[in-house]
Amino acid sequence: MTDTLLFRAEALIDTVTAVVRAAGSSGREATQVAANLVEANLRGHDSHGVGMTPRYIDAVLEGGLALDAHVEIRADSGALLTLDGCQGYGQVIGAEAMALGIERAKQHGVCVVGLAHSHHLGRIGHWAEQCIDAGLVSIHFVNVLSRPIVAPFGGRDARIGTNPFCVGI
């Protein structure tokens, strides 16, 4: 049995911010990433919380995670946006993508956002909550490129990856 450790959320955000900044991120990006990771822990999604920090730092060092990247629009037809995350932190890219989608949904009544090339987006419910806070309904489908880690219903061995689905109402 392991001991349970308790940390103040603010202190944990400050610590993770310092680590992400030390890896080269701006203060704004580091704080946004840290706050999102701690929020995942606070919501009970420890798999998407501060424990992701070492993986993120490894990705920065390996060149697979671009620092201070922002979402870029690749195709725009009003209510349909195709976005490129430019390999940036998903916590930044996701917020920017949802802000664009929210703006367009309010303008056109609906918006479909396709986002590619983002690093790990974290807890997908966070993005649904961003839409809910704007008074909208949202549906999120996520394609995760990873090794098979999930056994199909009735199966014993991993055959599929995780491909989250989230609805915010």
PDB file of C-alpha atoms in Angstrom:
ATOM      1  CA  MET A   1       0.000   0.000   0.000  1.00  0.00           C
ATOM      2  CA  THR A   2       1.289   3.447  -0.906  1.00  0.00           C
ATOM      3  CA  ASP A   3       1.055   6.568   1.182  1.00  0.00           C
ATOM      4  CA  THR A   4      -1.204   9.347  -0.022  1.00  0.00           C
ATOM      5  CA  LEU A   5       0.462  12.712  -0.407  1.00  0.00           C
ATOM      6  CA  LEU A   6      -1.528  15.935  -0.470  1.00  0.00           C
ATOM      7  CA  PHE A   7      -0.344  19.104  -2.183  1.00  0.00           C
ATOM      8  CA  ARG A   8      -1.899  22.532  -2.426  1.00  0.00           C
ATOM      9  CA  ALA A   9      -3.048  23.028  -6.019  1.00  0.00           C
ATOM     10  CA  GLU A  10      -1.397  26.459  -6.253  1.00  0.00           C
ATOM     11  CA  ALA A  11       1.960  25.098  -5.090  1.00  0.00           C
ATOM     12  CA  LEU A  12       1.734  22.222  -7.558  1.00  0.00           C
ATOM     13  CA  ILE A  13       0.900  24.623 -10.400  1.00  0.00           C
ATOM     14  CA  ASP A  14       3.908  26.752  -9.446  1.00  0.00           C
ATOM     15  CA  THR A  15       6.209  23.711  -9.407  1.00  0.00           C
ATOM     16  CA  VAL A  16       5.035  22.324 -12.751  1.00  0.00           C
ATOM     17  CA  THR A  17       5.205  25.824 -14.243  1.00  0.00           C
ATOM     18  CA  ALA A  18       8.858  26.066 -13.172  1.00  0.00           C
ATOM     19  CA  VAL A  19       9.664  22.694 -14.760  1.00  0.00           C
ATOM     20  CA  VAL A  20       7.958  23.546 -18.063  1.00  0.00           C
ATOM     21  CA  ARG A  21       9.657  26.960 -18.115  1.00  0.00           C
ATOM     22  CA  ALA A  22      13.040  25.310 -17.478  1.00  0.00           C
ATOM     23  CA  ALA A  23      12.397  23.218 -20.607  1.00  0.00           C
ATOM     24  CA  GLY A  24      12.123  26.458 -22.606  1.00  0.00           C
ATOM     25  CA  SER A  25       8.455  27.490 -22.618  1.00  0.00           C
ATOM     26  CA  SER A  26       7.315  31.055 -22.069  1.00  0.00           C
ATOM     27  CA  GLY A  27       5.781  31.864 -18.699  1.00  0.00           C
ATOM     28  CA  ARG A  28       2.287  32.046 -20.218  1.00  0.00           C
ATOM     29  CA  GLU A  29       2.581  28.654 -21.895  1.00  0.00           C
ATOM     30  CA  ALA A  30       4.116  27.023 -18.825  1.00  0.00           C
ATOM     31  CA  THR A  31       1.359  28.332 -16.554  1.00  0.00           C
ATOM     32  CA  GLN A  32      -1.370  27.232 -18.979  1.00  0.00           C
ATOM     33  CA  VAL A  33       0.081  23.710 -19.224  1.00  0.00           C
ATOM     34  CA  ALA A  34       0.588  23.431 -15.459  1.00  0.00           C
ATOM     35  CA  ALA A  35      -2.904  24.675 -14.587  1.00  0.00           C
ATOM     36  CA  ASN A  36      -4.470  22.222 -17.038  1.00  0.00           C
ATOM     37  CA  LEU A  37      -2.486  19.271 -15.660  1.00  0.00           C
ATOM     38  CA  VAL A  38      -3.349  20.096 -12.049  1.00  0.00           C
ATOM     39  CA  GLU A  39      -7.012  20.562 -13.024  1.00  0.00           C
ATOM     40  CA  ALA A  40      -6.998  17.027 -14.471  1.00  0.00           C
ATOM     41  CA  ASN A  41      -5.739  15.708 -11.130  1.00  0.00           C
ATOM     42  CA  LEU A  42      -8.347  17.698  -9.230  1.00  0.00           C
ATOM     43  CA  ARG A  43     -11.069  16.234 -11.476  1.00  0.00           C
ATOM     44  CA  GLY A  44      -9.858  12.697 -10.755  1.00  0.00           C
ATOM     45  CA  HIS A  45      -8.109  12.089 -14.086  1.00  0.00           C
ATOM     46  CA  ASP A  46      -4.663  11.394 -12.670  1.00  0.00           C
ATOM     47  CA  SER A  47      -3.582   9.716 -15.925  1.00  0.00           C
ATOM     48  CA  HIS A  48      -3.774  13.152 -17.566  1.00  0.00           C
ATOM     49  CA  GLY A  49      -2.434  15.182 -14.644  1.00  0.00           C
ATOM     50  CA  VAL A  50       0.979  16.281 -13.441  1.00  0.00           C
ATOM     51  CA  GLY A  51       2.331  12.767 -13.974  1.00  0.00           C
ATOM     52  CA  MET A  52       2.450  13.665 -17.687  1.00  0.00           C
ATOM     53  CA  THR A  53       5.165  16.268 -17.052  1.00  0.00           C
ATOM     54  CA  PRO A  54       8.166  13.923 -17.537  1.00  0.00           C
ATOM     55  CA  ARG A  55       6.666  12.648 -20.808  1.00  0.00           C
ATOM     56  CA  TYR A  56       6.213  16.207 -22.025  1.00  0.00           C
ATOM     57  CA  ILE A  57       9.768  17.199 -21.138  1.00  0.00           C
ATOM     58  CA  ASP A  58      11.085  14.102 -22.926  1.00  0.00           C
ATOM     59  CA  ALA A  59       9.047  15.102 -26.006  1.00  0.00           C
ATOM     60  CA  VAL A  60      10.559  18.603 -25.919  1.00  0.00           C
ATOM     61  CA  LEU A  61      14.075  17.165 -25.675  1.00  0.00           C
ATOM     62  CA  GLU A  62      13.370  14.674 -28.492  1.00  0.00           C
ATOM     63  CA  GLY A  63      11.987  17.415 -30.762  1.00  0.00           C
ATOM     64  CA  GLY A  64       8.422  16.090 -30.914  1.00  0.00           C
ATOM     65  CA  LEU A  65       6.875  18.938 -28.923  1.00  0.00           C
ATOM     66  CA  ALA A  66       7.252  22.507 -30.205  1.00  0.00           C
ATOM     67  CA  LEU A  67       7.529  25.262 -27.632  1.00  0.00           C
ATOM     68  CA  ASP A  68       5.282  28.338 -27.739  1.00  0.00           C
ATOM     69  CA  ALA A  69       3.465  27.071 -30.840  1.00  0.00           C
ATOM     70  CA  HIS A  70      -0.007  28.327 -31.716  1.00  0.00           C
ATOM     71  CA  VAL A  71      -2.836  26.942 -33.796  1.00  0.00           C
ATOM     72  CA  GLU A  72      -2.817  27.789 -37.514  1.00  0.00           C
ATOM     73  CA  ILE A  73      -5.842  27.804 -39.802  1.00  0.00           C
ATOM     74  CA  ARG A  74      -5.286  25.549 -42.837  1.00  0.00           C
ATOM     75  CA  ALA A  75      -8.800  25.707 -44.338  1.00  0.00           C
ATOM     76  CA  ASP A  76     -11.692  28.010 -43.509  1.00  0.00           C
ATOM     77  CA  SER A  77     -15.193  27.849 -44.922  1.00  0.00           C
ATOM     78  CA  GLY A  78     -16.935  29.712 -42.123  1.00  0.00           C
ATOM     79  CA  ALA A  79     -18.621  26.948 -40.163  1.00  0.00           C
ATOM     80  CA  LEU A  80     -15.856  24.464 -41.015  1.00  0.00           C
ATOM     81  CA  LEU A  81     -12.288  24.959 -39.810  1.00  0.00           C
ATOM     82  CA  THR A  82      -9.269  22.765 -40.432  1.00  0.00           C
ATOM     83  CA  LEU A  83      -6.530  23.606 -37.949  1.00  0.00           C
ATOM     84  CA  ASP A  84      -2.880  22.668 -37.503  1.00  0.00           C
ATOM     85  CA  GLY A  85      -1.544  22.417 -33.954  1.00  0.00           C
ATOM     86  CA  CYS A  86       2.061  22.741 -35.153  1.00  0.00           C
ATOM     87  CA  GLN A  87       3.136  20.068 -32.610  1.00  0.00           C
ATOM     88  CA  GLY A  88       2.452  22.510 -29.777  1.00  0.00           C
ATOM     89  CA  TYR A  89       1.337  21.760 -26.242  1.00  0.00           C
ATOM     90  CA  GLY A  90      -2.227  20.494 -26.444  1.00  0.00           C
ATOM     91  CA  GLN A  91      -3.181  22.643 -23.474  1.00  0.00           C
ATOM     92  CA  VAL A  92      -2.466  25.749 -25.564  1.00  0.00           C
ATOM     93  CA  ILE A  93      -3.561  24.405 -28.933  1.00  0.00           C
ATOM     94  CA  GLY A  94      -6.815  22.965 -27.555  1.00  0.00           C
ATOM     95  CA  ALA A  95      -7.796  26.259 -25.921  1.00  0.00           C
ATOM     96  CA  GLU A  96      -7.057  28.198 -29.100  1.00  0.00           C
ATOM     97  CA  ALA A  97      -8.908  25.685 -31.308  1.00  0.00           C
ATOM     98  CA  MET A  98     -11.983  25.779 -29.075  1.00  0.00           C
ATOM     99  CA  ALA A  99     -11.924  29.603 -28.963  1.00  0.00           C
ATOM    100  CA  LEU A 100     -12.011  29.671 -32.767  1.00  0.00           C
ATOM    101  CA  GLY A 101     -14.765  27.038 -32.853  1.00  0.00           C
ATOM    102  CA  ILE A 102     -16.822  28.901 -30.253  1.00  0.00           C
ATOM    103  CA  GLU A 103     -16.506  32.161 -32.179  1.00  0.00           C
ATOM    104  CA  ARG A 104     -17.617  30.475 -35.420  1.00  0.00           C
ATOM    105  CA  ALA A 105     -20.468  28.541 -33.771  1.00  0.00           C
ATOM    106  CA  LYS A 106     -21.854  31.782 -32.379  1.00  0.00           C
ATOM    107  CA  GLN A 107     -21.524  33.412 -35.795  1.00  0.00           C
ATOM    108  CA  HIS A 108     -22.904  30.538 -37.939  1.00  0.00           C
ATOM    109  CA  GLY A 109     -24.992  28.516 -35.486  1.00  0.00           C
ATOM    110  CA  VAL A 110     -22.621  25.550 -35.729  1.00  0.00           C
ATOM    111  CA  CYS A 111     -18.943  24.878 -36.302  1.00  0.00           C
ATOM    112  CA  VAL A 112     -17.021  21.735 -37.115  1.00  0.00           C
ATOM    113  CA  VAL A 113     -13.358  21.923 -36.119  1.00  0.00           C
ATOM    114  CA  GLY A 114     -10.751  19.492 -37.380  1.00  0.00           C
ATOM    115  CA  LEU A 115      -7.457  19.711 -35.521  1.00  0.00           C
ATOM    116  CA  ALA A 116      -4.295  17.887 -36.578  1.00  0.00           C
ATOM    117  CA  HIS A 117      -0.680  17.852 -35.398  1.00  0.00           C
ATOM    118  CA  SER A 118      -1.284  18.823 -31.789  1.00  0.00           C
ATOM    119  CA  HIS A 119       0.726  17.274 -29.008  1.00  0.00           C
ATOM    120  CA  HIS A 120      -1.214  15.531 -26.221  1.00  0.00           C
ATOM    121  CA  LEU A 121      -4.467  17.443 -25.599  1.00  0.00           C
ATOM    122  CA  GLY A 122      -4.922  16.223 -22.042  1.00  0.00           C
ATOM    123  CA  ARG A 123      -8.370  15.652 -20.556  1.00  0.00           C
ATOM    124  CA  ILE A 124     -10.823  16.142 -23.439  1.00  0.00           C
ATOM    125  CA  GLY A 125     -13.578  17.114 -21.008  1.00  0.00           C
ATOM    126  CA  HIS A 126     -11.697  20.360 -20.428  1.00  0.00           C
ATOM    127  CA  TRP A 127     -12.451  21.441 -24.004  1.00  0.00           C
ATOM    128  CA  ALA A 128     -16.115  20.447 -23.698  1.00  0.00           C
ATOM    129  CA  GLU A 129     -16.294  22.558 -20.531  1.00  0.00           C
ATOM    130  CA  GLN A 130     -14.816  25.520 -22.433  1.00  0.00           C
ATOM    131  CA  CYS A 131     -17.682  25.207 -24.932  1.00  0.00           C
ATOM    132  CA  ILE A 132     -20.298  24.766 -22.186  1.00  0.00           C
ATOM    133  CA  ASP A 133     -19.014  27.920 -20.458  1.00  0.00           C
ATOM    134  CA  ALA A 134     -19.707  29.730 -23.740  1.00  0.00           C
ATOM    135  CA  GLY A 135     -23.305  28.437 -23.718  1.00  0.00           C
ATOM    136  CA  LEU A 136     -22.746  25.824 -26.413  1.00  0.00           C
ATOM    137  CA  VAL A 137     -23.093  22.076 -26.830  1.00  0.00           C
ATOM    138  CA  SER A 138     -20.025  20.212 -28.093  1.00  0.00           C
ATOM    139  CA  ILE A 139     -19.068  16.774 -29.349  1.00  0.00           C
ATOM    140  CA  HIS A 140     -15.412  15.712 -29.412  1.00  0.00           C
ATOM    141  CA  PHE A 141     -13.923  12.739 -31.259  1.00  0.00           C
ATOM    142  CA  VAL A 142     -10.216  12.085 -30.712  1.00  0.00           C
ATOM    143  CA  ASN A 143      -7.876   9.951 -32.759  1.00  0.00           C
ATOM    144  CA  VAL A 144      -4.951   8.788 -30.654  1.00  0.00           C
ATOM    145  CA  LEU A 145      -1.889   7.495 -32.438  1.00  0.00           C
ATOM    146  CA  SER A 146      -0.419   4.941 -30.075  1.00  0.00           C
ATOM    147  CA  ARG A 147       0.260   1.298 -29.643  1.00  0.00           C
ATOM    148  CA  PRO A 148      -2.743  -0.937 -28.863  1.00  0.00           C
ATOM    149  CA  ILE A 149      -3.400  -0.753 -25.118  1.00  0.00           C
ATOM    150  CA  VAL A 150      -7.115  -1.652 -24.909  1.00  0.00           C
ATOM    151  CA  ALA A 151      -8.664  -5.105 -25.232  1.00  0.00           C
ATOM    152  CA  PRO A 152     -11.920  -5.166 -27.240  1.00  0.00           C
ATOM    153  CA  PHE A 153     -15.096  -6.149 -25.389  1.00  0.00           C
ATOM    154  CA  GLY A 154     -14.745  -9.801 -24.409  1.00  0.00           C
ATOM    155  CA  GLY A 155     -11.084  -9.859 -25.412  1.00  0.00           C
ATOM    156  CA  ARG A 156      -8.032 -10.593 -23.299  1.00  0.00           C
ATOM    157  CA  ASP A 157      -5.291  -8.896 -25.276  1.00  0.00           C
ATOM    158  CA  ALA A 158      -4.809  -5.286 -26.306  1.00  0.00           C
ATOM    159  CA  ARG A 159      -5.824  -4.767 -29.921  1.00  0.00           C
ATOM    160  CA  ILE A 160      -6.930  -1.132 -30.132  1.00  0.00           C
ATOM    161  CA  GLY A 161      -5.745   2.268 -28.964  1.00  0.00           C
ATOM    162  CA  THR A 162      -7.688   4.764 -26.921  1.00  0.00           C
ATOM    163  CA  ASN A 163      -9.846   7.058 -29.003  1.00  0.00           C
ATOM    164  CA  PRO A 164     -11.740   9.267 -26.545  1.00  0.00           C
ATOM    165  CA  PHE A 165     -15.225  10.580 -27.160  1.00  0.00           C
ATOM    166  CA  CYS A 166     -16.738  13.417 -25.148  1.00  0.00           C
ATOM    167  CA  VAL A 167     -20.048  15.295 -25.223  1.00  0.00           C
ATOM    168  CA  GLY A 168     -20.579  18.554 -23.374  1.00  0.00           C
ATOM    169  CA  ILE A 169     -24.137  19.712 -22.726  1.00  0.00           C
TER     170      ILE A 169
END
